[in-house]
Amino acid sequence: SDLQKLCIAHAMRYSDGPFQQEPNCSRLHRDYIFAPTHSLQSELCMILQDRYFLLLDVNFTSAADISPDDIAKEISFDDYKYHTTPWSSMEHSFDPSKYVTAHEVAFAPKGDHSANVSIWFDAFTVKLEQSQIKRSRRLKQKK
């Protein structure tokens, strides 16, 4: 839902999750040096952060009764894989629609009009080798 996406976007922009490897990763969108590492929909990009969330069922009577963590709870990558892989265990019910991965992505250097730092949900990113990145840049320059 839109509310869940807003809660995830807020968590990614304003708080470091409990499973983050780097401190201050939620503030990378403010200060980064662009070095493309992936491709997303055939565009070179840099993944600033990946985070995993459990989408919770919420029944509340007023906004004062609930916090963003009650709507979308951050989980570890291991938990995400465990709950989205049907053969990992028979102890849990397999429902991948309750889990989402969120990627914060930059498409150009900070300050560039095409930087478009954005959050993508369940996006299929492709990790690129250095030679693929160079080839992609050369082809883009020829256009």
mmCIF file of C-alpha atoms in Angstrom, residues 4-5 8 12 40-41 47 49-55 75 80-81 84 95-105 119-125:
data_model
loop_
_atom_site.group_PDB
_atom_site.id
_atom_site.type_symbol
_atom_site.label_atom_id
_atom_site.label_comp_id
_atom_site.label_asym_id
_atom_site.label_seq_id
_atom_site.Cartn_x
_atom_site.Cartn_y
_atom_site.Cartn_z
ATOM 1 C CA GLN A 4 3.656 1.019 3.677
ATOM 2 C CA LYS A 5 5.821 2.558 0.943
ATOM 3 C CA ILE A 8 9.726 2.335 4.198
ATOM 4 C CA MET A 12 15.476 4.495 4.526
ATOM 5 C CA LEU A 40 18.468 -1.221 -13.564
ATOM 6 C CA GLN A 41 16.187 -1.291 -16.601
ATOM 7 C CA ILE A 47 22.928 1.075 -5.222
ATOM 8 C CA GLN A 49 21.500 0.873 0.168
ATOM 9 C CA ASP A 50 19.405 -2.302 0.166
ATOM 10 C CA ARG A 51 17.012 -2.992 3.011
ATOM 11 C CA TYR A 52 14.408 -5.668 3.676
ATOM 12 C CA PHE A 53 10.985 -5.228 5.247
ATOM 13 C CA LEU A 54 8.087 -7.278 6.560
ATOM 14 C CA LEU A 55 4.748 -5.689 5.673
ATOM 15 C CA ILE A 75 14.276 -7.467 8.877
ATOM 16 C CA TYR A 80 14.023 -12.134 4.070
ATOM 17 C CA LYS A 81 15.549 -15.097 2.219
ATOM 18 C CA THR A 84 10.659 -15.775 0.535
ATOM 19 C CA ASP A 95 3.829 -15.636 1.540
ATOM 20 C CA PRO A 96 6.319 -13.507 -0.412
ATOM 21 C CA SER A 97 3.753 -10.698 -0.758
ATOM 22 C CA LYS A 98 4.349 -9.848 2.911
ATOM 23 C CA TYR A 99 8.055 -9.143 2.294
ATOM 24 C CA VAL A 100 9.694 -6.445 0.223
ATOM 25 C CA THR A 101 13.198 -5.364 -0.637
ATOM 26 C CA ALA A 102 13.850 -1.652 -1.076
ATOM 27 C CA HIS A 103 16.824 -0.293 -3.010
ATOM 28 C CA GLU A 104 17.959 3.309 -2.836
ATOM 29 C CA VAL A 105 19.422 3.983 -6.269
ATOM 30 C CA ILE A 119 13.740 4.132 -3.854
ATOM 31 C CA TRP A 120 12.761 1.084 -5.902
ATOM 32 C CA PHE A 121 10.719 -1.764 -4.445
ATOM 33 C CA ASP A 122 11.519 -5.354 -5.469
ATOM 34 C CA ALA A 123 13.566 -4.062 -8.403
ATOM 35 C CA PHE A 124 15.630 -6.491 -10.428
ATOM 36 C CA THR A 125 19.155 -5.054 -10.434
#
